[in-house]
mmCIF file of C-alpha atoms in Angstrom:
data_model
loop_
_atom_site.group_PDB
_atom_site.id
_atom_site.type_symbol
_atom_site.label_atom_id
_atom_site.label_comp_id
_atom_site.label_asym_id
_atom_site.label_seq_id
_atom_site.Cartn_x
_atom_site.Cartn_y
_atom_site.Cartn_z
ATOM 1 C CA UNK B 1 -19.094 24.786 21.406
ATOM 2 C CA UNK B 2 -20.354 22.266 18.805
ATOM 3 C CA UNK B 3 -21.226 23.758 15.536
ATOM 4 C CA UNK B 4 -25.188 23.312 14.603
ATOM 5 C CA UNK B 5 -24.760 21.308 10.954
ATOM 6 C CA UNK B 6 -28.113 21.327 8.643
ATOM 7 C CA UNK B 7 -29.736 18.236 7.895
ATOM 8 C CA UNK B 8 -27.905 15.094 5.845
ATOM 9 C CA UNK B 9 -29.156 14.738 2.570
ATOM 10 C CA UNK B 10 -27.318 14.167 -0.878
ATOM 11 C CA UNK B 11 -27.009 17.833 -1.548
ATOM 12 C CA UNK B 12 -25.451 18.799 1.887
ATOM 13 C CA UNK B 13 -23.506 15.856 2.156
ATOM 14 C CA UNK B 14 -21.891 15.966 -1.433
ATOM 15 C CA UNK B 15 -21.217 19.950 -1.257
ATOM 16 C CA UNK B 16 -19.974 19.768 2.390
ATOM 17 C CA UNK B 17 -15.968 20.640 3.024
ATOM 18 C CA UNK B 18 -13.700 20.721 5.196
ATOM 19 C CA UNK B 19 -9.870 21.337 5.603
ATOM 20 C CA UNK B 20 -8.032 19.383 8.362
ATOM 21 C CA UNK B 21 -4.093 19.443 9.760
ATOM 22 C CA UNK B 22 -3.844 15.964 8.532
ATOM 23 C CA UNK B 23 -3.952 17.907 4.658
ATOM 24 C CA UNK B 24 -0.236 18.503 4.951
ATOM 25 C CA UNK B 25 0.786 15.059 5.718
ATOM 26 C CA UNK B 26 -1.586 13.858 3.209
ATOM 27 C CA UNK B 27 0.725 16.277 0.159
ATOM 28 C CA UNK B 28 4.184 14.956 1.954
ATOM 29 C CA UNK B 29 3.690 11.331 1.844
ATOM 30 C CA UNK B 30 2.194 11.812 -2.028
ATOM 31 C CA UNK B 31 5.160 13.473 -2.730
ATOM 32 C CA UNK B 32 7.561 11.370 -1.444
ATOM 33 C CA UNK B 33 6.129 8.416 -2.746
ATOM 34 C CA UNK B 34 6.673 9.978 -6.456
ATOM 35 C CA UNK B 35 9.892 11.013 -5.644
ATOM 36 C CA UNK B 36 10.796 7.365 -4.921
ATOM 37 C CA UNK B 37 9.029 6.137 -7.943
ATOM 38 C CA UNK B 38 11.011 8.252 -10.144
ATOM 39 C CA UNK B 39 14.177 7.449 -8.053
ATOM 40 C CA UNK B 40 13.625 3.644 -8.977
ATOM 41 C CA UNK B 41 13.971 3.921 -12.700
ATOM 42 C CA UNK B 42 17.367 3.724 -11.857
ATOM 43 C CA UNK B 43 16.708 0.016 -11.087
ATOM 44 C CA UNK B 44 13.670 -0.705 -13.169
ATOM 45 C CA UNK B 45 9.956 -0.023 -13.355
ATOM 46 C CA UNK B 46 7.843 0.374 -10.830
ATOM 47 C CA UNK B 47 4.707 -1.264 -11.061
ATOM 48 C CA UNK B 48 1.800 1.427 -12.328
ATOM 49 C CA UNK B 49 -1.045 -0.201 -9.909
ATOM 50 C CA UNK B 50 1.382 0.150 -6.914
ATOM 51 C CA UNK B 51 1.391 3.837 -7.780
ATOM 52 C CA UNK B 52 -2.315 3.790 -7.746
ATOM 53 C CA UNK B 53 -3.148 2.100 -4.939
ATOM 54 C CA UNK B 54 -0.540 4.031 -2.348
ATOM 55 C CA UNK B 55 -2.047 7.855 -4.193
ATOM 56 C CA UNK B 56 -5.949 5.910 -3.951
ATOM 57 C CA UNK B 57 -5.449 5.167 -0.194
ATOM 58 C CA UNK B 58 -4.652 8.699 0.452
ATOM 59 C CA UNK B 59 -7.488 10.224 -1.588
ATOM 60 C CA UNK B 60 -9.654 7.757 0.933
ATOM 61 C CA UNK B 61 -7.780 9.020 3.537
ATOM 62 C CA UNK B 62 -8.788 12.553 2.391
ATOM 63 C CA UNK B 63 -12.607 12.065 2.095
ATOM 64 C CA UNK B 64 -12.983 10.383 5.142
ATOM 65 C CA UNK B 65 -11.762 13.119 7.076
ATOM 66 C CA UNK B 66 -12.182 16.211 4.485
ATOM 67 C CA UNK B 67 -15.701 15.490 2.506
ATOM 68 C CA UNK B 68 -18.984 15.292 4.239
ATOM 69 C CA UNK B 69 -17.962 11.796 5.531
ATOM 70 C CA UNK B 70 -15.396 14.673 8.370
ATOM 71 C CA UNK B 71 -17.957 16.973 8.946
ATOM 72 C CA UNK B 72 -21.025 14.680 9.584
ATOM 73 C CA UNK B 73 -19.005 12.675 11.517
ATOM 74 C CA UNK B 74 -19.387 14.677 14.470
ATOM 75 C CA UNK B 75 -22.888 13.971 14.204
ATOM 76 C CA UNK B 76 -24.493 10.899 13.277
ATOM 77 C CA UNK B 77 -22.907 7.638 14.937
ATOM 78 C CA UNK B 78 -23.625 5.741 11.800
ATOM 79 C CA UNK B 79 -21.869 8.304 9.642
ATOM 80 C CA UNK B 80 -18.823 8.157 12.082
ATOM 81 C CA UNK B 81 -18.762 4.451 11.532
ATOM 82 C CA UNK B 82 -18.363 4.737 7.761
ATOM 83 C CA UNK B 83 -15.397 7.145 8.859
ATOM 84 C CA UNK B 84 -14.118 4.659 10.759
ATOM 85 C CA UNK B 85 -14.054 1.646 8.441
ATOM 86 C CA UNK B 86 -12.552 3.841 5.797
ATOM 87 C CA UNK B 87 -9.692 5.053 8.302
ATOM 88 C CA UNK B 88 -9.062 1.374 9.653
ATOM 89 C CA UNK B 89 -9.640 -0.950 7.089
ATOM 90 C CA UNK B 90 -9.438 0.854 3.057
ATOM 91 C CA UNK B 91 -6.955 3.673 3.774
ATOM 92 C CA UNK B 92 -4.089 0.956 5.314
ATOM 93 C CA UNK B 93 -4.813 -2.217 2.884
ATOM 94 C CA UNK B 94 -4.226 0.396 -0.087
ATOM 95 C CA UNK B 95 -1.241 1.898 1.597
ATOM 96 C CA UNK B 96 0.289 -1.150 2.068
ATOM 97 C CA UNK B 97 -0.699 -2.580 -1.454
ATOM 98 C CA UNK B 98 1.583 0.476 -2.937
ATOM 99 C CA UNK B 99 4.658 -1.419 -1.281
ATOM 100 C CA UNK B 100 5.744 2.156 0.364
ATOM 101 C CA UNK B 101 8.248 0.491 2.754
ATOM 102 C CA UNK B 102 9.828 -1.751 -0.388
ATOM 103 C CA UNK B 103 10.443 1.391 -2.203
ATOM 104 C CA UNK B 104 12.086 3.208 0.671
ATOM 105 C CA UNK B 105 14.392 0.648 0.794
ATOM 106 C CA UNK B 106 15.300 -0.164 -2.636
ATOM 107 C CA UNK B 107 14.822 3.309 -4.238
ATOM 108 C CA UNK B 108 16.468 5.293 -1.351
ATOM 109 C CA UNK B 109 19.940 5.280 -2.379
ATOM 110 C CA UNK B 110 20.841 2.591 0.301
ATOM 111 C CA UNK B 111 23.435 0.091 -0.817
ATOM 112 C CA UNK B 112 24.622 -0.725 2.852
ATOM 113 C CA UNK B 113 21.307 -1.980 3.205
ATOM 114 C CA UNK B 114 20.996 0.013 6.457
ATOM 115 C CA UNK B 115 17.241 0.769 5.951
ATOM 116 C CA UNK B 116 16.555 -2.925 5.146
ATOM 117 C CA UNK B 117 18.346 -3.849 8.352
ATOM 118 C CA UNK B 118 16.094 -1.132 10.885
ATOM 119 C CA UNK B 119 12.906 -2.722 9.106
ATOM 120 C CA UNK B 120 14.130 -6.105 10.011
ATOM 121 C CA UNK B 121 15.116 -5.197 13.591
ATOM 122 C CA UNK B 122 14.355 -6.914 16.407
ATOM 123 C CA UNK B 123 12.488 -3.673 17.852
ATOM 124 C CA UNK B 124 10.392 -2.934 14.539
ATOM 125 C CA UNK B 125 9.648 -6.633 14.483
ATOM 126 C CA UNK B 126 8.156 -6.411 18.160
ATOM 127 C CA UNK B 127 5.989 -3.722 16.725
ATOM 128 C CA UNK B 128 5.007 -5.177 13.835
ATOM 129 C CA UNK B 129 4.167 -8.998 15.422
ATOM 130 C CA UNK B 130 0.911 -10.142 14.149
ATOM 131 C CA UNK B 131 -0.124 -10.807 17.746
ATOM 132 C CA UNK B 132 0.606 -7.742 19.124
ATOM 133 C CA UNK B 133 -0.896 -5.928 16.257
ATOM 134 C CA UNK B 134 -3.999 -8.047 16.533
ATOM 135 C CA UNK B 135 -4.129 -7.063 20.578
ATOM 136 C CA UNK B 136 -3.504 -3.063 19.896
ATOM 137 C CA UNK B 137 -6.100 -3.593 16.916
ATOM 138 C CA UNK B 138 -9.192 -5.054 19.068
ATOM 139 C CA UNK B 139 -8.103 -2.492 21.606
ATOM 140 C CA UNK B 140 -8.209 0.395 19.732
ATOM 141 C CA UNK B 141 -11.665 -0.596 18.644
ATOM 142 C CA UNK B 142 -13.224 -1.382 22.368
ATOM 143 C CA UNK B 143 -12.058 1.835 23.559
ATOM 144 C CA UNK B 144 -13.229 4.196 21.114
ATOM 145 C CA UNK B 145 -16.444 2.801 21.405
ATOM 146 C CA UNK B 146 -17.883 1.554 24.078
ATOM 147 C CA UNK B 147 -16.061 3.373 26.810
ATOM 148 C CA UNK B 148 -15.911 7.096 28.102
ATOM 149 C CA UNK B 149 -13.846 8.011 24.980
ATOM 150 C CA UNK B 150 -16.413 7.923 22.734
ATOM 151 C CA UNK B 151 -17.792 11.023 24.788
ATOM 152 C CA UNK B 152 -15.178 12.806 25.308
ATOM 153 C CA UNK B 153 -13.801 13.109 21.617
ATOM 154 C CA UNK B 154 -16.522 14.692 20.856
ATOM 155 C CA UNK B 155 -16.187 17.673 23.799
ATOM 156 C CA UNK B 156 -12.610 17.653 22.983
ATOM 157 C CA UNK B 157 -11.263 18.292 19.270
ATOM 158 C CA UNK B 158 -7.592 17.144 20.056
ATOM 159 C CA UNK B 159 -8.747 13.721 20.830
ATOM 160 C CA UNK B 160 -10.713 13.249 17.534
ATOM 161 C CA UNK B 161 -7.429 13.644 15.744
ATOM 162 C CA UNK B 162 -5.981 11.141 18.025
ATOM 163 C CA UNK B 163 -8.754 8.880 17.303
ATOM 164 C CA UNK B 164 -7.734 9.007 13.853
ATOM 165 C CA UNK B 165 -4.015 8.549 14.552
ATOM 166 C CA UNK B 166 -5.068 5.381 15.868
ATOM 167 C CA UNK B 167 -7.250 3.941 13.348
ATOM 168 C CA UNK B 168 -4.856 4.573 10.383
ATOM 169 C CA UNK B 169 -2.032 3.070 13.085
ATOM 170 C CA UNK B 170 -3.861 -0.228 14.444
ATOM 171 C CA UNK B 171 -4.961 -0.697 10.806
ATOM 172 C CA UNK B 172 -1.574 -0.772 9.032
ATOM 173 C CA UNK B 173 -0.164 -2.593 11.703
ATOM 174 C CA UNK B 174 -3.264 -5.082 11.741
ATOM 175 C CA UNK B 175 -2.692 -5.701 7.903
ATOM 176 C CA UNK B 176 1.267 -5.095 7.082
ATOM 177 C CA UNK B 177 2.107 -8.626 8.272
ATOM 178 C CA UNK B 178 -1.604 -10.533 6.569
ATOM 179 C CA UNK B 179 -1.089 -8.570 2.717
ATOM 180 C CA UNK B 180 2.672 -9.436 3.250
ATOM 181 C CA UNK B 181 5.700 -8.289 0.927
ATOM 182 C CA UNK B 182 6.672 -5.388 2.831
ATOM 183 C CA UNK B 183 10.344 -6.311 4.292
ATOM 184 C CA UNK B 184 9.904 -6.833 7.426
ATOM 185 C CA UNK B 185 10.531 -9.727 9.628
ATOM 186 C CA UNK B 186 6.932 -11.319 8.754
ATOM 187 C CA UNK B 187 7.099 -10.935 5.122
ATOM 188 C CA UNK B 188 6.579 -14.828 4.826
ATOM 189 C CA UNK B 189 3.987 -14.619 7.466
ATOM 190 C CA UNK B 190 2.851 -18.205 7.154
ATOM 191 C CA UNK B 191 -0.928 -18.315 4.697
ATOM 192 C CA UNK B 192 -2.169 -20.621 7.740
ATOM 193 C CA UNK B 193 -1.617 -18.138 10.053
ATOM 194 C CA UNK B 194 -2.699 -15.212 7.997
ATOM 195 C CA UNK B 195 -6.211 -16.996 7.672
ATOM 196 C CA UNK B 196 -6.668 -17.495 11.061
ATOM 197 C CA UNK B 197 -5.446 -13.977 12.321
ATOM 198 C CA UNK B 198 -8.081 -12.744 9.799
ATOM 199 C CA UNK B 199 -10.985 -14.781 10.988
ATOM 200 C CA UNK B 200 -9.704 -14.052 14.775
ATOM 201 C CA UNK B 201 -10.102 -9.922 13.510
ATOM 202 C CA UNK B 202 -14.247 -10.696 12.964
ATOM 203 C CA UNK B 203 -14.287 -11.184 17.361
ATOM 204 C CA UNK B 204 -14.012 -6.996 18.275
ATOM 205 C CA UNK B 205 -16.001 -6.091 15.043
ATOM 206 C CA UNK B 206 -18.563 -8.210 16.011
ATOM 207 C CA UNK B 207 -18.023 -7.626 19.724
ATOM 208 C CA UNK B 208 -18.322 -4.012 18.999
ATOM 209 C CA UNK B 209 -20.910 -3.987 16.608
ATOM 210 C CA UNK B 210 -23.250 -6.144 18.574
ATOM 211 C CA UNK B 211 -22.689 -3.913 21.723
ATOM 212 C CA UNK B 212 -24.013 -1.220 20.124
ATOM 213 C CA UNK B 213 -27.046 -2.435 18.489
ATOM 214 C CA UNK B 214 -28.166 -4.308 21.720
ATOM 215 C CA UNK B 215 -27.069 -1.402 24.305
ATOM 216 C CA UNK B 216 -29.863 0.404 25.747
ATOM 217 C CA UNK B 217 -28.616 3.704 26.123
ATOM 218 C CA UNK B 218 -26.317 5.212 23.749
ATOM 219 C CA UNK B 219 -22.698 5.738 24.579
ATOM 220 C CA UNK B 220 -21.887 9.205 23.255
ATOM 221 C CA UNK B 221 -25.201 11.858 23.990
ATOM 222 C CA UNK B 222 -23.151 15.153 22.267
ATOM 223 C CA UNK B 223 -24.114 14.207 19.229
ATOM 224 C CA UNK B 224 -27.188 15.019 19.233
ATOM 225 C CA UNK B 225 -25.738 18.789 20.108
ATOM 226 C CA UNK B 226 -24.477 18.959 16.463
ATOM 227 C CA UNK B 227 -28.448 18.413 15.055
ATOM 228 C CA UNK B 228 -30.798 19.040 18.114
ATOM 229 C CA UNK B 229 -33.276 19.203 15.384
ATOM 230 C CA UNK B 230 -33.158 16.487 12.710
ATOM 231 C CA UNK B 231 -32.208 13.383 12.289
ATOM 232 C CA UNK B 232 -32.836 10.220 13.999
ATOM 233 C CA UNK B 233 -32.974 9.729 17.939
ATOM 234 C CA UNK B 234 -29.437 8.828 19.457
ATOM 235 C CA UNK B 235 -30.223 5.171 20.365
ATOM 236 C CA UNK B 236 -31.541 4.449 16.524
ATOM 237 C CA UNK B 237 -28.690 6.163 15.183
ATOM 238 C CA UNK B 238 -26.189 4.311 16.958
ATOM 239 C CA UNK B 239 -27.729 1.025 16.557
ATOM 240 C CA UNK B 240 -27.729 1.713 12.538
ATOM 241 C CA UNK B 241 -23.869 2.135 13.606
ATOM 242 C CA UNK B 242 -23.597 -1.072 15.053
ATOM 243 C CA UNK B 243 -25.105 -2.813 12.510
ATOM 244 C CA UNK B 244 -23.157 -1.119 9.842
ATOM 245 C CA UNK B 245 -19.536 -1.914 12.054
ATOM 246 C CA UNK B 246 -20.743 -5.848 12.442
ATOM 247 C CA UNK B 247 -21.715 -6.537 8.622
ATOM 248 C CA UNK B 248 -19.256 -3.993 6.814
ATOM 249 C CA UNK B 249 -16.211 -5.123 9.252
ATOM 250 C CA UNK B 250 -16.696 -8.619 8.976
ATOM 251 C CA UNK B 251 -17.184 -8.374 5.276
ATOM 252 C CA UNK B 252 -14.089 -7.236 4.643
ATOM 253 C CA UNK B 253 -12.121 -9.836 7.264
ATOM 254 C CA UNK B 254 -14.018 -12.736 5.638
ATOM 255 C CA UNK B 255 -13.291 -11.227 1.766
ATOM 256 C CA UNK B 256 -9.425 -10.601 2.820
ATOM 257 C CA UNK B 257 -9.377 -14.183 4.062
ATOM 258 C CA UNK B 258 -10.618 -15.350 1.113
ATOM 259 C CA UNK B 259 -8.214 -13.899 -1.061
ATOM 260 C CA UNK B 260 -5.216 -15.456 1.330
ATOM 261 C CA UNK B 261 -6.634 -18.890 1.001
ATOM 262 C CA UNK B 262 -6.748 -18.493 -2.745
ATOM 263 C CA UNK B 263 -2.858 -17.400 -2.944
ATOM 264 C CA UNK B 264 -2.269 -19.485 0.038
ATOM 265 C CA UNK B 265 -3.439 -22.716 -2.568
ATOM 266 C CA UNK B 266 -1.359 -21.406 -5.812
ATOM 267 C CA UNK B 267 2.080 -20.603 -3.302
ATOM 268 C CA UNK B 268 4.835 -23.198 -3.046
ATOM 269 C CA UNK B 269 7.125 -20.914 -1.009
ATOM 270 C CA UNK B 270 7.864 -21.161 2.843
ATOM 271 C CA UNK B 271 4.481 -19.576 3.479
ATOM 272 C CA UNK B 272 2.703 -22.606 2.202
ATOM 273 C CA UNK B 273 2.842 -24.074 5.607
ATOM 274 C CA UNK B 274 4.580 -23.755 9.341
ATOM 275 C CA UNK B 275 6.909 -25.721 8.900
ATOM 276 C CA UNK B 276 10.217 -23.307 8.178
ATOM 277 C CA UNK B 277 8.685 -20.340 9.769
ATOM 278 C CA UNK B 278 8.124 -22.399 13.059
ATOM 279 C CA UNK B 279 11.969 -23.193 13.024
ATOM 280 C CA UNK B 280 12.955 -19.721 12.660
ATOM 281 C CA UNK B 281 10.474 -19.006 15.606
ATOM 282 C CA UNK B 282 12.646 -21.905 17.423
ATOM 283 C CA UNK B 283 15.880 -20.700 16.476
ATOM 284 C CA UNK B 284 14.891 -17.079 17.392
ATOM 285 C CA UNK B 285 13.260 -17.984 20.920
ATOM 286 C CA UNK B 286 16.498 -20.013 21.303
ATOM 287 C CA UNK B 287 18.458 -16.701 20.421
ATOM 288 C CA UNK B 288 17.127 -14.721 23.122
ATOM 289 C CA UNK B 289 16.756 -17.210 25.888
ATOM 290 C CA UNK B 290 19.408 -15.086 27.848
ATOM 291 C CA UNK B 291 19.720 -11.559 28.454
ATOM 292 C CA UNK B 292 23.411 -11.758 26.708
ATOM 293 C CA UNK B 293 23.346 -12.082 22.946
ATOM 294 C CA UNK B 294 26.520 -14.286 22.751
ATOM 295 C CA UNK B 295 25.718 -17.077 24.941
ATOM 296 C CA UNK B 296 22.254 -17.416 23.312
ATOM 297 C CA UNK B 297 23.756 -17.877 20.184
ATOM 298 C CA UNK B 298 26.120 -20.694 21.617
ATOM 299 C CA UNK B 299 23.219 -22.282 22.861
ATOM 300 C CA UNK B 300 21.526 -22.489 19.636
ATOM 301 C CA UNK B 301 24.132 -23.624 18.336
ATOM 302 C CA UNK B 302 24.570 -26.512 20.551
ATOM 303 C CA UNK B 303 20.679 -27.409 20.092
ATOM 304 C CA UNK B 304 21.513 -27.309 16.392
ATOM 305 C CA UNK B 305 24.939 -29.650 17.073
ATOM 306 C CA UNK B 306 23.186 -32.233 18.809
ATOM 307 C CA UNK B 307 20.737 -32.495 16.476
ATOM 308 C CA UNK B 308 23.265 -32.965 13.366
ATOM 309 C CA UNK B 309 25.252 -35.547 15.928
ATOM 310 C CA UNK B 310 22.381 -37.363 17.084
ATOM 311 C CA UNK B 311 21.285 -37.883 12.807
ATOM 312 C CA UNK B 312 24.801 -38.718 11.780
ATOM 313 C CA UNK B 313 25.064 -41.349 14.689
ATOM 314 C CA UNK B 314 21.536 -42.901 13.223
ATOM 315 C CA UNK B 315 22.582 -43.040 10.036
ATOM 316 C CA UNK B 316 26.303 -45.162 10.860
ATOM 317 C CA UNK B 317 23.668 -47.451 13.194
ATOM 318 C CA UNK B 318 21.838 -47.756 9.502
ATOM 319 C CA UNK B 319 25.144 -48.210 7.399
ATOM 320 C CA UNK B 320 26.028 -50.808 9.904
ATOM 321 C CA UNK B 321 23.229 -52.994 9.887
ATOM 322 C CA UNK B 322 22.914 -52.671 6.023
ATOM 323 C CA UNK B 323 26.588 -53.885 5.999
ATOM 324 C CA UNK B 324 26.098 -56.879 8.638
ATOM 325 C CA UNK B 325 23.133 -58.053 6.329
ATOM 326 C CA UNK B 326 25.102 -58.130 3.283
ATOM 327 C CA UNK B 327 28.185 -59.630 3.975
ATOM 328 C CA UNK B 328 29.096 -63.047 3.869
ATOM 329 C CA UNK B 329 29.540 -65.451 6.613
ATOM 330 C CA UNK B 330 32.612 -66.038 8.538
ATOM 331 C CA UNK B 331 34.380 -69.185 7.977
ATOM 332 C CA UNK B 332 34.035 -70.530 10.642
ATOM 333 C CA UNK B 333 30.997 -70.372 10.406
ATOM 334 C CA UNK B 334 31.113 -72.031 7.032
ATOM 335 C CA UNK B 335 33.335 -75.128 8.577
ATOM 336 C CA UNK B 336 30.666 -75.860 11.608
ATOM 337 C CA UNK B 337 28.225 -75.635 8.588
ATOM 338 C CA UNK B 338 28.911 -77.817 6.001
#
């Protein structure tokens, strides 16, 4: 049965605690992290700010599910929200800012470069595709919202910590490929393409946000079993959390986009524009065009041969007429011409 929760205010919500199974993953993944760190003097320095941004996305991590953010959760909509943006959007663009991937790799003891390889695999790259991240992302989002689910995590404890699984998950996978230098196979994720995958992002915020401000009857009744005494009525509540999910979300898609542009304008590497990454795309479609991995390379190849005949044959066509221009006349052509 839902536990009754006093009403919000700055005292309850400040002094208000809880501990939570994702604590212990929390204390691994801060350790490990150090561990690496100190591991990768070896090499060099590790930048300070990387260290603070990987150890400030977990403290996020911690007061969105620990502080009164957790436990209020289960009651107001609109506080649930503010869980959710700080699960999906701040917790994964700090993680990923602390370049946790690029120091398993280069502080791990690897020099095979076996680790480098699996993060550059063909399977982890399917994962990790900005489209398909984009489509799990907007998914992740309709369903916990505006469908059954919504209603059920709150009767059911095991799915709120799924819930959460799969806002930290959609979130990291959303961003790893956008904030870029993370080795994977979209570390030079075209700027272009980061813009408009970020603008594409404000669609299910909005979608979501606006659902829930205009919907008539609200989506998840139990929570008004957690305060069946205070607080405002369920369809208020939830529009607040609409409102909060279209502005907040939004905001930060529009600010990260920003930021992009701005590097995107002071970058003269591949990312600058489409043009190499969409001939790696060509080369790799070309790759796996068959089911067999050695014919698909031969037929890349081939592409790639033509292409170098057909320019060498245009340039002798060139040399040719250059040379026909310049020399002199034959003589007998000279005698008819006197």
């Amino acid at each position: 049965m839902m536990q009754h929760l006093p009403p919000l205010t700055w005292a309850t919500g400040l002094t208000s605690w809880q501990l939570s199974p994702w604590d212990g993953l929390v204390a691994v993944l801060a350790a490990a992290y150090l561990m690496g760190v100190a591991r990768y003097r070896r090499h060099g320095r590790w930048p300070v700010w990387r260290t603070m941004a990987f150890l400030s996305g977990l403290t996020v991590f911690v007061l969105a599910v620990n502080s009164g953010i957790g436990v209020y959760s289960e009651a107001l909509v609109w506080v649930h929200m503010v869980q959710h943006l700080m699960l999906i959007m701040a917790v994964p663009i700090l993680l990923i800012a602390g370049r946790p991937l690029s120091l398993w790799v280069t502080a791990g003891g690897d020099p095979s470069g076996r680790r480098e390889r699996f993060l550059r695999s063909r399977a982890v790259g399917m994962l990790t595709h900005p489209a398909s991240s984009f489509v799990f992302y907007a998914a992740v989002l309709v369903i916990t919202h505006l469908t059954v689910f919504a209603q059920a995590r709150l009767e059911h404890p095991w799915l709120q910590h799924l819930e959460i699984a799969l806002y930290l998950i959609s979130g990291y996978l959303l961003f790893l490929p956008l904030l870029g230098g993370e080795p994977t196979r979209w570390q030079r994720f075209p700027h272009p393409l980061r813009v408009v995958v970020l603008m594409a992002g404000m669609l299910p915020d909005t979608l979501v946000g606006v659902v829930l401000m205009m919907a008539p009857q609200p989506f998840a009744p139990a929570y008004r079993l957690a305060r069946p005494e205070w607080g405002p009525t369920l369809l208020a509540d939830q529009h607040l959390a609409g409102a909060i999910m279209w502005f907040f979300g939004d905001a930060t898609m529009a600010v990260l986009a920003l930021i992009t542009v701005r590097i995107w304008l002071r970058t003269s590497g591949p990312e600058t524009g489409f043009g190499s990454w969409l001939e790696s795309a060509r080369r790799s479609a070309l790759t796996h065009t068959t089911t067999g991995t050695a014919p698909a390379l031969d037929n890349a190849d081939d592409v790639d041969a033509d292409e170098q005949a057909l320019a060498d044959y245009n340039a002798m066509l060139a040399r040719l007429h250059h040379d026909s221009r310049r020399s002199p006349p034959h003589r007998s052509e000279q005698e008819n011409h006197p």
